[in-house]
Short mmCIF file of C-alpha atoms and ligand atoms in Angstrom, two decimals:
data_model
loop_
_atom_site.label_atom_id
_atom_site.label_comp_id
_atom_site.label_asym_id
_atom_site.label_seq_id
_atom_site.Cartn_x
_atom_site.Cartn_y
_atom_site.Cartn_z
CA MET R 1 -0.25 0.25 0.02
CA SER R 2 1.35 3.42 -0.78
CA ARG R 3 1.75 6.01 1.32
CA THR R 4 1.56 10.10 1.80
CA THR R 5 5.02 11.13 2.33
CA LEU R 6 4.71 14.21 5.19
CA ALA R 7 5.82 15.99 1.59
CA ALA R 8 3.16 15.27 -0.39
CA TYR R 9 0.69 15.79 2.86
CA LEU R 10 2.14 19.32 2.90
CA ASP R 11 2.24 20.44 -0.46
CA ALA R 12 -2.00 19.88 -0.13
CA ASN R 13 -2.04 21.35 3.51
CA ALA R 14 0.33 24.14 3.60
CA THR R 15 2.13 26.81 1.57
CA ALA R 16 5.51 26.46 0.63
CA ASP R 17 7.46 29.00 3.63
CA LEU R 18 5.42 26.77 6.26
CA THR R 19 6.01 23.04 4.85
CA ALA R 20 9.61 24.68 4.27
CA VAL R 21 9.75 24.77 8.17
CA VAL R 22 8.02 21.95 9.10
CA THR R 23 9.87 19.54 7.28
CA ARG R 24 13.03 21.22 9.14
CA ILE R 25 11.63 20.22 12.05
CA ALA R 26 10.25 16.78 11.24
CA ASP R 27 14.29 16.17 10.00
CA CYS R 28 15.33 17.39 12.43
CA CYS R 29 13.30 15.33 14.61
CA ALA R 30 14.20 11.77 13.31
CA ALA R 31 18.49 13.29 13.87
CA ILE R 32 16.60 13.42 17.49
CA GLN R 33 15.73 9.78 17.75
CA GLU R 34 18.95 7.94 16.35
CA GLN R 35 19.99 9.72 19.67
CA LEU R 36 17.71 8.69 21.26
CA ARG R 37 17.83 5.21 19.88
CA LEU R 38 21.28 4.97 20.88
CA GLY R 39 20.46 6.14 24.97
CA ASP R 40 23.60 4.91 26.73
CA LEU R 41 25.81 3.79 24.38
CA ALA R 42 26.38 7.26 22.50
CA GLY R 43 27.01 8.30 26.41
CA VAL R 44 24.22 11.10 26.06
CA LEU R 45 21.89 9.62 29.20
CA GLY R 46 22.03 11.36 32.79
CA SER R 47 22.38 15.27 33.88
CA ALA R 48 23.85 18.11 32.19
CA GLY R 49 25.06 18.94 35.64
CA ALA R 50 23.20 22.65 34.53
CA ASP R 51 19.73 23.58 35.19
CA ASN R 52 17.61 25.76 32.45
CA VAL R 53 16.09 29.34 33.22
CA GLN R 54 13.14 27.22 34.50
CA GLY R 55 15.64 26.06 37.08
CA GLU R 56 15.29 22.41 36.84
CA THR R 57 17.69 20.29 36.10
CA GLN R 58 18.97 19.63 32.45
CA LYS R 59 20.13 15.84 31.10
CA LYS R 60 22.03 15.65 28.51
CA LEU R 61 19.55 14.79 25.40
CA ASP R 62 17.29 17.77 26.23
CA VAL R 63 21.17 20.39 25.70
CA ILE R 64 21.44 18.10 22.68
CA ALA R 65 17.95 17.57 21.82
CA ASN R 66 17.97 21.76 22.17
CA ASP R 67 21.13 22.61 19.79
CA MET R 68 19.61 20.49 17.12
CA LEU R 69 16.01 22.25 16.50
CA LYS R 70 18.12 25.20 17.07
CA ASP R 71 21.32 25.36 14.57
CA ALA R 72 18.27 23.56 12.53
CA LEU R 73 15.79 26.23 12.54
CA GLN R 74 18.24 28.73 12.22
CA ALA R 75 19.74 27.38 9.16
CA CYS R 76 16.36 27.65 7.63
CA PRO R 77 15.89 31.21 5.82
CA GLN R 78 11.32 31.05 7.05
CA VAL R 79 12.97 31.62 10.21
CA ARG R 80 13.10 34.30 11.63
CA GLY R 81 13.31 33.60 15.12
CA ILE R 82 13.01 31.20 18.11
CA ALA R 83 12.26 30.19 21.26
CA SER R 84 12.78 27.35 23.26
CA GLU R 85 11.84 25.66 26.76
CA GLU R 86 15.73 25.69 27.88
CA GLU R 87 16.99 28.92 26.51
CA ASP R 88 16.71 32.25 28.72
CA SER R 89 15.80 34.50 26.52
CA VAL R 90 14.15 34.23 22.62
CA VAL R 91 17.13 33.02 19.42
CA ALA R 92 17.43 35.33 16.45
CA ALA R 93 17.74 32.83 13.64
CA ASN R 94 16.83 35.02 9.81
CA THR R 95 15.67 38.41 9.90
CA ALA R 96 13.04 38.72 6.55
CA GLY R 97 11.87 34.61 7.73
CA HIS R 98 8.24 34.64 7.88
CA PHE R 99 7.97 32.57 11.25
CA LEU R 100 8.35 32.15 14.96
CA VAL R 101 8.99 28.88 15.92
CA THR R 102 9.01 27.89 19.98
CA TYR R 103 9.36 24.44 21.37
CA ASP R 104 10.13 21.96 23.92
CA PRO R 105 12.38 19.89 21.81
CA LEU R 106 12.50 16.90 25.12
CA ASP R 107 8.92 16.86 26.65
CA GLY R 108 8.91 14.14 30.11
CA SER R 109 12.06 14.26 30.16
CA SER R 110 12.72 12.48 33.01
CA ASN R 111 11.64 9.19 31.22
CA ILE R 112 14.79 9.65 29.74
CA ASP R 113 16.59 7.67 31.64
CA ILE R 114 14.39 5.18 32.18
CA ASN R 115 13.87 4.44 28.44
CA SER R 116 10.81 5.55 28.75
CA MET R 117 8.90 7.87 26.32
CA VAL R 118 9.56 11.52 25.36
CA GLY R 119 8.78 13.07 22.11
CA THR R 120 9.85 16.79 21.01
CA ILE R 121 6.74 19.41 20.62
CA PHE R 122 6.63 22.56 18.77
CA SER R 123 4.65 25.41 18.13
CA ILE R 124 4.89 27.95 14.66
CA LEU R 125 2.92 31.80 14.47
CA PRO R 126 3.55 34.08 11.90
CA ALA R 127 6.42 37.19 12.19
CA GLN R 128 5.95 40.24 13.65
CA SER R 129 7.99 42.62 11.82
CA ASP R 130 11.38 42.40 10.14
CA GLY R 131 13.37 44.60 12.34
CA GLU R 132 15.51 43.29 15.04
CA LEU R 133 13.63 40.44 16.72
CA SER R 134 12.57 40.75 20.27
CA GLU R 135 10.84 38.84 22.47
CA ALA R 136 7.38 41.25 22.86
CA GLU R 137 6.94 39.66 18.97
CA PHE R 138 6.19 35.81 20.44
CA LEU R 139 3.42 36.64 23.30
CA GLN R 140 0.88 35.63 20.88
CA PRO R 141 -2.19 33.55 21.83
CA GLY R 142 -2.33 30.96 21.00
CA ARG R 143 -5.50 31.01 18.52
CA LYS R 144 -2.29 33.22 16.94
CA GLN R 145 -0.99 29.88 15.66
CA SER R 146 0.10 28.41 11.37
CA ALA R 147 0.68 25.23 12.61
CA ALA R 148 1.52 22.80 15.73
CA GLY R 149 2.39 19.30 16.19
CA TYR R 150 4.94 16.96 18.65
CA VAL R 151 6.88 13.90 17.40
CA LEU R 152 6.49 10.85 19.71
CA TYR R 153 9.71 8.68 20.43
CA GLY R 154 7.97 5.19 21.58
CA PRO R 155 7.61 2.51 19.97
CA SER R 156 7.72 4.05 16.98
CA VAL R 157 8.31 7.32 16.25
CA MET R 158 4.98 9.68 14.72
CA LEU R 159 4.59 12.62 13.95
CA VAL R 160 1.18 14.32 15.29
CA LEU R 161 1.04 17.96 13.62
CA THR R 162 -1.68 20.15 12.42
CA THR R 163 -1.39 22.90 9.78
CA GLY R 164 -5.68 24.40 10.62
CA LYS R 165 -6.61 21.25 8.69
CA GLY R 166 -7.14 18.72 11.09
CA VAL R 167 -5.04 17.04 12.54
CA SER R 168 -3.28 14.15 10.57
CA MET R 169 -1.03 11.32 12.00
CA PHE R 170 3.02 9.91 10.81
CA THR R 171 4.73 6.93 11.77
CA PHE R 172 8.86 7.97 10.82
CA GLU R 173 9.97 4.87 8.89
CA PRO R 174 13.57 4.16 9.37
CA GLY R 175 14.41 2.51 5.83
CA SER R 176 13.11 5.63 3.64
CA ARG R 177 13.71 7.94 6.91
CA GLN R 178 10.45 9.38 6.16
CA PHE R 179 7.40 10.71 7.61
CA LEU R 180 3.67 8.14 6.23
CA GLN R 181 0.74 9.52 6.90
CA THR R 182 -1.27 6.60 8.49
CA VAL R 183 -3.39 8.57 10.30
CA SER R 184 -6.27 10.79 8.57
CA ASN R 185 -8.72 13.24 10.48
CA VAL R 186 -7.73 12.60 13.46
CA SER R 187 -11.75 13.49 16.20
CA ILE R 188 -11.02 12.66 19.51
CA ASP R 189 -14.37 11.08 21.55
CA ARG R 190 -15.95 13.20 23.17
CA ASP R 191 -17.20 11.26 25.86
CA THR R 192 -14.16 9.59 27.86
CA ARG R 193 -13.68 7.54 31.04
CA GLU R 194 -9.74 7.46 31.57
CA PHE R 195 -8.24 11.19 33.00
CA ALA R 196 -4.54 11.96 33.92
CA VAL R 197 -3.06 13.68 37.42
CA ASN R 198 -0.88 13.46 39.40
CA MET R 199 -1.80 12.50 42.39
CA SER R 200 0.42 13.17 44.61
CA ASN R 201 -0.28 17.84 43.75
CA GLN R 202 -3.92 16.79 44.61
CA ARG R 203 -3.36 18.52 48.14
CA PHE R 204 -2.03 21.79 46.08
CA TRP R 205 -5.05 22.09 43.73
CA ALA R 206 -8.03 24.94 43.79
CA SER R 207 -11.32 23.76 45.41
CA PRO R 208 -12.98 22.88 42.25
CA MET R 209 -10.61 20.99 41.26
CA GLN R 210 -10.76 19.44 44.36
CA GLU R 211 -14.01 18.14 44.16
CA TYR R 212 -13.72 17.82 40.07
CA VAL R 213 -11.64 14.45 40.95
CA ARG R 214 -13.30 13.21 43.98
CA ASP R 215 -15.73 12.56 42.13
CA LEU R 216 -13.43 10.89 39.80
CA LEU R 217 -12.24 8.78 42.57
CA SER R 218 -15.85 8.17 43.50
CA GLY R 219 -16.83 5.75 39.91
CA SER R 220 -20.29 4.58 39.37
CA ASP R 221 -20.71 4.94 44.13
CA GLY R 222 -20.74 9.21 43.07
CA PRO R 223 -22.55 12.37 41.14
CA ARG R 224 -20.57 11.36 38.29
CA GLY R 225 -22.21 7.11 37.93
CA LYS R 226 -19.47 5.19 36.42
CA ASN R 227 -16.14 4.04 37.24
CA PHE R 228 -13.14 6.07 35.35
CA ASN R 229 -10.01 4.40 35.39
CA MET R 230 -6.69 6.22 35.18
CA ARG R 231 -2.85 7.31 33.93
CA TRP R 232 0.13 8.89 34.36
CA VAL R 233 3.24 8.92 31.88
CA ALA R 234 4.77 11.65 33.27
CA ALA R 235 4.89 12.82 29.44
CA MET R 236 2.94 15.35 28.75
CA VAL R 237 3.39 14.49 25.35
CA ALA R 238 2.53 10.72 25.73
CA GLU R 239 -0.95 11.64 27.56
CA VAL R 240 -1.74 13.97 24.25
CA HIS R 241 -0.98 11.31 22.62
CA ARG R 242 -2.66 8.52 24.51
CA ILE R 243 -6.30 10.99 24.23
CA ILE R 244 -5.75 11.77 20.34
CA ASN R 245 -6.04 7.91 19.92
CA ARG R 246 -8.36 7.11 22.18
CA GLY R 247 -9.46 10.06 24.75
CA GLY R 248 -9.60 10.73 27.83
CA ILE R 249 -9.19 14.22 30.28
CA PHE R 250 -5.71 15.82 30.56
CA MET R 251 -4.93 17.64 33.49
CA TYR R 252 -1.82 19.83 35.03
CA PRO R 253 -3.81 21.90 37.24
CA TYR R 254 -3.01 25.54 39.09
CA ASP R 255 -1.73 24.70 42.09
CA ASN R 256 -0.46 27.42 45.48
CA ARG R 257 2.77 26.17 46.19
CA ASP R 258 3.98 29.09 44.32
CA PRO R 259 1.14 31.87 43.36
CA SER R 260 3.67 32.83 40.32
CA LYS R 261 3.08 29.81 38.76
CA PRO R 262 0.26 28.66 37.76
CA GLY R 263 0.78 25.12 36.84
CA LYS R 264 3.93 23.31 35.67
CA LEU R 265 2.81 23.64 32.05
CA ARG R 266 4.62 25.74 30.43
CA LEU R 267 2.04 27.73 27.53
CA MET R 268 4.22 28.76 24.88
CA TYR R 269 6.08 25.42 24.18
CA GLU R 270 3.32 23.34 25.53
CA GLY R 271 -0.15 24.41 26.28
CA ASN R 272 -1.10 25.73 22.77
CA PRO R 273 0.97 23.79 20.42
CA MET R 274 -0.88 20.37 22.36
CA SER R 275 -4.77 22.78 22.27
CA MET R 276 -4.41 23.68 18.67
CA LEU R 277 -3.74 19.44 17.66
CA ILE R 278 -6.44 18.90 20.37
CA GLU R 279 -9.09 20.93 19.53
CA GLN R 280 -8.35 20.71 15.80
CA ALA R 281 -9.14 16.85 16.35
CA GLY R 282 -12.99 18.03 17.94
CA GLY R 283 -11.80 17.95 21.92
CA LYS R 284 -10.82 21.06 24.27
CA ALA R 285 -8.42 22.86 26.60
CA SER R 286 -8.49 25.05 28.97
CA THR R 287 -7.48 26.03 31.98
CA ALA R 288 -10.65 25.30 33.49
CA TYR R 289 -11.78 28.69 33.36
CA ALA R 290 -11.75 29.86 29.24
CA PRO R 291 -9.32 28.41 25.92
CA ILE R 292 -5.94 28.16 26.89
CA MET R 293 -5.22 29.61 22.43
CA GLU R 294 -6.96 33.01 24.30
CA VAL R 295 -4.49 33.63 26.64
CA THR R 296 -2.12 36.97 25.45
CA PRO R 297 0.67 35.82 27.31
CA THR R 298 3.29 37.79 29.34
CA ASP R 299 6.37 35.87 29.65
CA ILE R 300 7.62 33.78 26.96
CA HIS R 301 8.65 31.03 29.47
CA GLN R 302 5.10 31.97 31.32
CA ARG R 303 3.31 28.84 33.16
CA VAL R 304 -0.41 28.04 32.75
CA SER R 305 -2.55 25.42 33.92
CA VAL R 306 -3.64 22.88 31.91
CA VAL R 307 -7.20 20.26 31.08
CA MET R 308 -7.36 19.47 27.83
CA GLY R 309 -8.67 15.81 26.07
CA SER R 310 -11.79 14.57 25.43
CA ALA R 311 -15.00 18.14 24.74
CA ASP R 312 -17.59 16.75 27.20
CA GLU R 313 -15.33 15.86 29.72
CA VAL R 314 -13.23 19.12 29.19
CA ASP R 315 -16.86 20.33 30.00
CA THR R 316 -18.44 19.26 32.76
CA ALA R 317 -14.24 20.61 34.33
CA MET R 318 -14.79 24.45 33.31
CA ALA R 319 -18.65 23.64 35.24
CA TYR R 320 -16.61 22.86 38.70
CA HIS R 321 -14.84 25.18 38.31
CA LYS R 322 -18.42 28.15 37.71
CA LYS R 323 -20.51 26.89 40.85
P1 LIG W 1 10.14 17.95 30.78
O1 LIG W 1 9.83 19.20 29.58
O2 LIG W 1 10.96 19.47 31.82
O3 LIG W 1 10.84 17.49 30.62
O4 LIG W 1 8.61 17.92 32.18
C1 LIG W 1 7.88 16.74 32.13
C2 LIG W 1 6.18 17.63 31.94
O5 LIG W 1 6.05 19.12 31.72
C3 LIG W 1 5.58 17.08 31.25
O6 LIG W 1 5.85 16.68 30.13
C4 LIG W 1 5.05 16.18 32.73
O7 LIG W 1 3.39 15.92 32.09
C5 LIG W 1 4.77 17.29 33.61
O8 LIG W 1 6.09 17.47 33.32
C6 LIG W 1 5.31 15.27 34.63
O9 LIG W 1 5.59 15.99 35.57
P2 LIG W 1 4.86 15.38 36.82
O10 LIG W 1 5.27 13.67 36.65
O11 LIG W 1 6.79 15.42 37.38
O12 LIG W 1 4.07 15.89 37.56
#
């Protein structure tokens, strides 16, 4: 059976400029997966001995993947600038480029050393000027994204992509080194019986979230009248991939440990790109109060509270917050 290549898909679903950027990212992720596959054989596991701007310990592979993407995108004429979870400030590329790219080079990096799932998440925004690059240019709400996606490094390597015309999945074929379309018109079930949240943070959540999760846990004995299953991979990219495939709700809610951080996840590297994918597949993505993609960022490293997945379940979670 002959499958649609990523190049053919982009030909039909993106401008030539956007195609060039997505292709550059996909090619770079194909190279990143080679480093991941080698693992300890390449001496790339373990800590890099430094913290990133968010105060988190960087893994060697965080640094390697970040540098690979940075080099690839800086060499791409269509890219004006980049912002990465692993960089303190925005990085200039080609002043005349039409796009800005934000990315999390290796989401779920605590999984690296246990040989579990990780991924690269990216968001592509329109450039705002052709003068000197500034951070302010990046501070656009997620609704402005031109494209978003992730590459999941799992048993197979998959690219999940939207250019605003639905969501498609591509599987990496190592022989040809190509991403081939394996699923088109992805659609998330509206309803679910599965949730993902780090329960160890429960005591720090706001009371509506406590109440919502308590009712999920009480299953058929509680007001929801049905039993729920729970999953936690500790990599948003893997949780979202599961939800895109079989429905569910993923939450990283606001917690009260540090009032300056409304949650753990980053709006521009995780929240917005995943929200675009989820909404394009018919799901919903909310802060628990409003769509994530309507938040106007004030800082490239801003955090956001996340409740996303099956539309009816996200609506239910939001209803607890409106009470
Ligand atoms: P990194 O981006 O630092 O690898 O962290 C991954 C992540 O932000 C997100 O992908 C997970 O949902 C979350 O952290 C898991 O964190 P905990 O299991 O520690 O709550």
